[in-house]
mmCIF file of C-alpha atoms in Angstrom:
data_model
loop_
_atom_site.group_PDB
_atom_site.id
_atom_site.type_symbol
_atom_site.label_atom_id
_atom_site.label_comp_id
_atom_site.label_asym_id
_atom_site.label_seq_id
_atom_site.Cartn_x
_atom_site.Cartn_y
_atom_site.Cartn_z
ATOM 1 C CA UNK A 1 31.997 2.663 13.406
ATOM 2 C CA UNK A 2 28.759 3.660 11.784
ATOM 3 C CA UNK A 3 27.910 7.330 11.865
ATOM 4 C CA UNK A 4 25.898 10.076 10.268
ATOM 5 C CA UNK A 5 26.939 13.697 9.814
ATOM 6 C CA UNK A 6 24.762 16.700 9.131
ATOM 7 C CA UNK A 7 27.315 19.420 8.472
ATOM 8 C CA UNK A 8 24.940 22.368 8.783
ATOM 9 C CA UNK A 9 23.275 23.279 12.074
ATOM 10 C CA UNK A 10 20.916 25.635 10.259
ATOM 11 C CA UNK A 11 19.738 26.210 6.705
ATOM 12 C CA UNK A 12 17.913 29.384 5.723
ATOM 13 C CA UNK A 13 15.927 29.683 2.487
ATOM 14 C CA UNK A 14 13.268 31.967 1.096
ATOM 15 C CA UNK A 15 9.817 30.615 0.393
ATOM 16 C CA UNK A 16 9.548 29.338 -3.150
ATOM 17 C CA UNK A 17 13.273 28.645 -3.482
ATOM 18 C CA UNK A 18 14.716 25.144 -3.651
ATOM 19 C CA UNK A 19 16.124 23.713 -0.443
ATOM 20 C CA UNK A 20 18.828 21.159 0.346
ATOM 21 C CA UNK A 21 19.635 19.666 3.726
ATOM 22 C CA UNK A 22 22.894 17.727 3.659
ATOM 23 C CA UNK A 23 23.715 14.338 5.136
ATOM 24 C CA UNK A 24 26.765 12.080 4.833
ATOM 25 C CA UNK A 25 27.138 8.619 6.298
ATOM 26 C CA UNK A 26 29.713 6.023 7.219
ATOM 27 C CA UNK A 27 28.781 2.341 7.562
ATOM 28 C CA UNK A 28 30.572 -0.936 7.161
ATOM 29 C CA UNK A 29 27.950 -2.606 4.987
ATOM 30 C CA UNK A 30 25.063 -1.521 2.800
ATOM 31 C CA UNK A 31 23.342 1.540 4.240
ATOM 32 C CA UNK A 32 19.673 1.885 5.016
ATOM 33 C CA UNK A 33 19.047 5.652 5.110
ATOM 34 C CA UNK A 34 16.181 7.697 6.484
ATOM 35 C CA UNK A 35 15.015 11.265 6.848
ATOM 36 C CA UNK A 36 12.727 12.416 9.655
ATOM 37 C CA UNK A 37 11.230 15.807 10.530
ATOM 38 C CA UNK A 38 10.452 17.130 13.998
ATOM 39 C CA UNK A 39 8.230 20.065 14.896
ATOM 40 C CA UNK A 40 8.696 21.753 18.306
ATOM 41 C CA UNK A 41 7.925 19.511 21.288
ATOM 42 C CA UNK A 42 6.691 16.712 19.045
ATOM 43 C CA UNK A 43 7.888 13.272 18.049
ATOM 44 C CA UNK A 44 9.661 12.550 14.790
ATOM 45 C CA UNK A 45 7.734 12.059 11.566
ATOM 46 C CA UNK A 46 9.063 9.784 8.837
ATOM 47 C CA UNK A 47 9.708 11.504 5.478
ATOM 48 C CA UNK A 48 11.442 8.926 3.270
ATOM 49 C CA UNK A 49 13.930 6.092 3.140
ATOM 50 C CA UNK A 50 16.503 4.522 0.850
ATOM 51 C CA UNK A 51 16.962 0.781 0.990
ATOM 52 C CA UNK A 52 18.012 -0.158 -2.515
ATOM 53 C CA UNK A 53 17.140 0.694 -6.112
ATOM 54 C CA UNK A 54 16.753 4.145 -7.608
ATOM 55 C CA UNK A 55 19.092 6.746 -6.229
ATOM 56 C CA UNK A 56 16.360 9.387 -6.169
ATOM 57 C CA UNK A 57 13.800 8.648 -3.485
ATOM 58 C CA UNK A 58 10.494 10.490 -3.262
ATOM 59 C CA UNK A 59 8.791 10.969 0.070
ATOM 60 C CA UNK A 60 6.108 12.852 1.947
ATOM 61 C CA UNK A 61 5.182 16.541 1.569
ATOM 62 C CA UNK A 62 7.056 16.948 -1.731
ATOM 63 C CA UNK A 63 10.457 16.028 -0.304
ATOM 64 C CA UNK A 64 12.960 13.845 -2.116
ATOM 65 C CA UNK A 65 16.464 12.649 -1.404
ATOM 66 C CA UNK A 66 19.376 11.668 -3.574
ATOM 67 C CA UNK A 67 21.559 8.728 -2.623
ATOM 68 C CA UNK A 68 25.163 8.997 -3.806
ATOM 69 C CA UNK A 69 27.247 5.950 -2.972
ATOM 70 C CA UNK A 70 30.575 7.364 -4.172
ATOM 71 C CA UNK A 71 30.160 10.475 -2.036
ATOM 72 C CA UNK A 72 28.433 8.566 0.806
ATOM 73 C CA UNK A 73 25.736 11.217 0.872
ATOM 74 C CA UNK A 74 21.962 11.291 1.156
ATOM 75 C CA UNK A 75 20.883 14.916 0.773
ATOM 76 C CA UNK A 76 17.269 15.953 1.336
ATOM 77 C CA UNK A 77 15.760 18.258 -1.281
ATOM 78 C CA UNK A 78 12.588 20.078 -2.173
ATOM 79 C CA UNK A 79 12.068 22.108 -5.367
ATOM 80 C CA UNK A 80 10.035 24.886 -3.729
ATOM 81 C CA UNK A 81 10.180 25.556 0.025
ATOM 82 C CA UNK A 82 7.176 26.485 2.131
ATOM 83 C CA UNK A 83 7.147 28.423 5.396
ATOM 84 C CA UNK A 84 5.477 25.389 6.939
ATOM 85 C CA UNK A 85 8.580 23.310 6.121
ATOM 86 C CA UNK A 86 10.420 25.151 8.899
ATOM 87 C CA UNK A 87 11.385 22.445 11.393
ATOM 88 C CA UNK A 88 14.245 20.268 12.634
ATOM 89 C CA UNK A 89 15.377 17.584 10.189
ATOM 90 C CA UNK A 90 17.230 14.409 11.085
ATOM 91 C CA UNK A 91 19.131 12.028 8.862
ATOM 92 C CA UNK A 92 19.528 8.471 10.173
ATOM 93 C CA UNK A 93 21.247 5.279 9.073
ATOM 94 C CA UNK A 94 21.095 1.630 9.888
ATOM 95 C CA UNK A 95 23.974 -0.592 8.956
ATOM 96 C CA UNK A 96 22.817 -3.970 7.676
ATOM 97 C CA UNK A 97 25.389 -5.521 9.994
ATOM 98 C CA UNK A 98 25.161 -2.949 12.738
ATOM 99 C CA UNK A 99 25.801 -3.688 16.374
ATOM 100 C CA UNK A 100 22.625 -1.986 17.530
ATOM 101 C CA UNK A 101 20.241 -4.455 16.009
ATOM 102 C CA UNK A 102 17.524 -2.605 14.205
ATOM 103 C CA UNK A 103 18.068 0.730 15.962
ATOM 104 C CA UNK A 104 18.977 3.829 14.000
ATOM 105 C CA UNK A 105 21.987 6.095 14.259
ATOM 106 C CA UNK A 106 20.882 9.734 14.021
ATOM 107 C CA UNK A 107 22.673 12.861 12.950
ATOM 108 C CA UNK A 108 22.584 15.900 15.201
ATOM 109 C CA UNK A 109 19.860 17.544 13.177
ATOM 110 C CA UNK A 110 19.569 20.565 10.913
ATOM 111 C CA UNK A 111 17.161 23.399 11.617
ATOM 112 C CA UNK A 112 15.462 24.556 8.454
ATOM 113 C CA UNK A 113 14.098 28.095 8.473
ATOM 114 C CA UNK A 114 11.970 29.224 5.543
ATOM 115 C CA UNK A 115 11.225 32.941 5.355
ATOM 116 C CA UNK A 116 8.220 34.468 3.639
ATOM 117 C CA UNK B 1 2.496 10.205 16.260
ATOM 118 C CA UNK B 2 -0.389 7.832 15.656
ATOM 119 C CA UNK B 3 -0.275 4.398 17.220
ATOM 120 C CA UNK B 4 2.281 5.140 19.911
ATOM 121 C CA UNK B 5 1.384 6.897 23.133
ATOM 122 C CA UNK B 6 3.754 8.236 25.742
ATOM 123 C CA UNK B 7 2.829 9.492 29.169
ATOM 124 C CA UNK B 8 3.118 11.786 30.863
ATOM 125 C CA UNK B 9 3.862 14.607 28.437
ATOM 126 C CA UNK B 10 5.738 16.531 31.130
ATOM 127 C CA UNK B 11 7.410 15.027 34.177
ATOM 128 C CA UNK B 12 9.231 16.653 37.045
ATOM 129 C CA UNK B 13 11.629 14.702 39.218
ATOM 130 C CA UNK B 14 13.280 15.567 42.456
ATOM 131 C CA UNK B 15 16.882 14.663 43.111
ATOM 132 C CA UNK B 16 17.219 11.025 44.192
ATOM 133 C CA UNK B 17 13.867 9.898 42.808
ATOM 134 C CA UNK B 18 13.239 7.146 40.305
ATOM 135 C CA UNK B 19 10.607 7.919 37.691
ATOM 136 C CA UNK B 20 8.988 5.735 35.040
ATOM 137 C CA UNK B 21 8.019 6.876 31.552
ATOM 138 C CA UNK B 22 5.278 4.974 29.821
ATOM 139 C CA UNK B 23 5.278 3.877 26.178
ATOM 140 C CA UNK B 24 2.446 1.888 24.595
ATOM 141 C CA UNK B 25 1.902 0.942 20.945
ATOM 142 C CA UNK B 26 -1.072 -0.593 19.171
ATOM 143 C CA UNK B 27 0.710 -1.163 15.858
ATOM 144 C CA UNK B 28 1.576 -4.804 16.604
ATOM 145 C CA UNK B 29 5.246 -3.966 16.130
ATOM 146 C CA UNK B 30 7.867 -6.364 17.386
ATOM 147 C CA UNK B 31 10.641 -3.885 18.095
ATOM 148 C CA UNK B 32 10.572 -0.925 20.465
ATOM 149 C CA UNK B 33 13.184 1.703 21.271
ATOM 150 C CA UNK B 34 13.952 4.487 23.703
ATOM 151 C CA UNK B 35 15.931 7.542 22.632
ATOM 152 C CA UNK B 36 17.080 10.586 24.520
ATOM 153 C CA UNK B 37 17.158 13.967 22.780
ATOM 154 C CA UNK B 38 19.278 16.868 23.986
ATOM 155 C CA UNK B 39 19.591 20.185 22.142
ATOM 156 C CA UNK B 40 22.247 20.024 19.430
ATOM 157 C CA UNK B 41 23.008 16.336 20.050
ATOM 158 C CA UNK B 42 20.389 14.572 18.016
ATOM 159 C CA UNK B 43 18.866 11.347 19.312
ATOM 160 C CA UNK B 44 20.862 8.827 21.292
ATOM 161 C CA UNK B 45 19.749 5.233 21.850
ATOM 162 C CA UNK B 46 19.121 4.209 25.464
ATOM 163 C CA UNK B 47 17.610 0.703 25.150
ATOM 164 C CA UNK B 48 15.886 -1.373 22.518
ATOM 165 C CA UNK B 49 13.863 -4.558 22.489
ATOM 166 C CA UNK B 50 13.164 -6.864 19.559
ATOM 167 C CA UNK B 51 11.038 -9.411 21.397
ATOM 168 C CA UNK B 52 9.070 -9.748 24.610
ATOM 169 C CA UNK B 53 11.201 -10.412 27.700
ATOM 170 C CA UNK B 54 14.393 -9.412 25.926
ATOM 171 C CA UNK B 55 16.109 -6.043 25.578
ATOM 172 C CA UNK B 56 19.543 -4.670 24.798
ATOM 173 C CA UNK B 57 21.526 -1.679 25.977
ATOM 174 C CA UNK B 58 22.112 1.178 23.629
ATOM 175 C CA UNK B 59 24.819 3.811 23.697
ATOM 176 C CA UNK B 60 23.740 5.567 26.910
ATOM 177 C CA UNK B 61 22.043 2.926 29.079
ATOM 178 C CA UNK B 62 23.736 3.868 32.356
ATOM 179 C CA UNK B 63 21.220 5.117 34.910
ATOM 180 C CA UNK B 64 18.243 3.739 33.005
ATOM 181 C CA UNK B 65 16.289 0.476 33.121
ATOM 182 C CA UNK B 66 13.516 -1.040 31.005
ATOM 183 C CA UNK B 67 11.173 -4.004 30.887
ATOM 184 C CA UNK B 68 9.269 -5.706 28.077
ATOM 185 C CA UNK B 69 6.645 -7.911 29.650
ATOM 186 C CA UNK B 70 4.092 -7.287 26.911
ATOM 187 C CA UNK B 71 4.523 -6.689 23.199
ATOM 188 C CA UNK B 72 2.600 -3.424 23.442
ATOM 189 C CA UNK B 73 4.496 -1.863 26.328
ATOM 190 C CA UNK B 74 8.097 -0.758 26.893
ATOM 191 C CA UNK B 75 8.385 1.427 30.015
ATOM 192 C CA UNK B 76 11.584 3.287 30.817
ATOM 193 C CA UNK B 77 12.716 3.972 34.383
ATOM 194 C CA UNK B 78 15.096 6.836 34.979
ATOM 195 C CA UNK B 79 16.933 5.994 38.179
ATOM 196 C CA UNK B 80 18.673 8.230 40.660
ATOM 197 C CA UNK B 81 21.961 6.969 39.201
ATOM 198 C CA UNK B 82 21.358 8.981 36.033
ATOM 199 C CA UNK B 83 23.423 12.090 36.643
ATOM 200 C CA UNK B 84 21.771 14.436 34.177
ATOM 201 C CA UNK B 85 18.293 13.176 33.307
ATOM 202 C CA UNK B 86 16.764 16.444 32.120
ATOM 203 C CA UNK B 87 15.945 15.787 28.449
ATOM 204 C CA UNK B 88 13.239 14.944 25.929
ATOM 205 C CA UNK B 89 12.582 11.203 25.784
ATOM 206 C CA UNK B 90 11.220 9.552 22.659
ATOM 207 C CA UNK B 91 9.832 6.055 22.274
ATOM 208 C CA UNK B 92 9.633 4.365 18.885
ATOM 209 C CA UNK B 93 8.584 1.058 17.372
ATOM 210 C CA UNK B 94 9.056 -0.807 14.127
ATOM 211 C CA UNK B 95 8.246 -4.015 12.305
ATOM 212 C CA UNK B 96 11.019 -6.596 12.115
ATOM 213 C CA UNK B 97 11.842 -8.867 9.256
ATOM 214 C CA UNK B 98 10.798 -8.801 5.660
ATOM 215 C CA UNK B 99 12.891 -8.114 2.603
ATOM 216 C CA UNK B 100 13.170 -4.389 3.274
ATOM 217 C CA UNK B 101 13.979 -2.451 6.353
ATOM 218 C CA UNK B 102 11.025 -0.743 7.948
ATOM 219 C CA UNK B 103 10.949 2.749 9.314
ATOM 220 C CA UNK B 104 10.436 3.537 12.982
ATOM 221 C CA UNK B 105 7.304 5.233 14.236
ATOM 222 C CA UNK B 106 7.729 7.702 17.075
ATOM 223 C CA UNK B 107 5.585 8.701 20.001
ATOM 224 C CA UNK B 108 4.997 12.353 20.973
ATOM 225 C CA UNK B 109 7.696 12.326 23.660
ATOM 226 C CA UNK B 110 8.023 13.011 27.381
ATOM 227 C CA UNK B 111 9.908 16.026 28.652
ATOM 228 C CA UNK B 112 11.621 15.228 31.947
ATOM 229 C CA UNK B 113 12.921 18.000 34.160
ATOM 230 C CA UNK B 114 14.896 17.549 37.350
ATOM 231 C CA UNK B 115 14.021 20.075 40.021
#
């Protein structure tokens, strides 16, 4: 069964420090991977995606993610965190041969808290 | 949130009532989705539709119903059979086809509370 795991419920970093939000996946075929961000009482905003190609994907707001096939991971990173990055982050996957058509499977989310 | 509207923003339901959540998109997307979000559980798929007049159940379809009579609209009805409907409901849409997979765009959400 396809699944996504975000092992940390919360990540705390100081402003200006690098941040990493972890994600691992399990799919039967080639993975299509996504990161989204959600601010309180709002919808999700797309950050970046990995379909194929370079393992380092650059996205919105200075975020990037590294795809690692051998470790089945897709960690979200940013070199220098901002207080405004504080939000709920979701990793999602779509299996190319998934049962749910084009729908995404989401992780449970990681709350990022950046302190000033 | 641009391009997808959900209404109302807040909805209160009495026990035994059916309520309908609206979702409209002007992005000309083929596919539309409904997710339910509960604290600490991420998003779970309720229903999805890839074409007008066709839709498929997701992981938690029991107690919910949908229709897709127009490409732009995908309303969700929460029926009295849904035992615990209090949650944040998110609608999304995406393009289908092409050589790469396209991301989903989300609406602002509807928060449903059972009184």
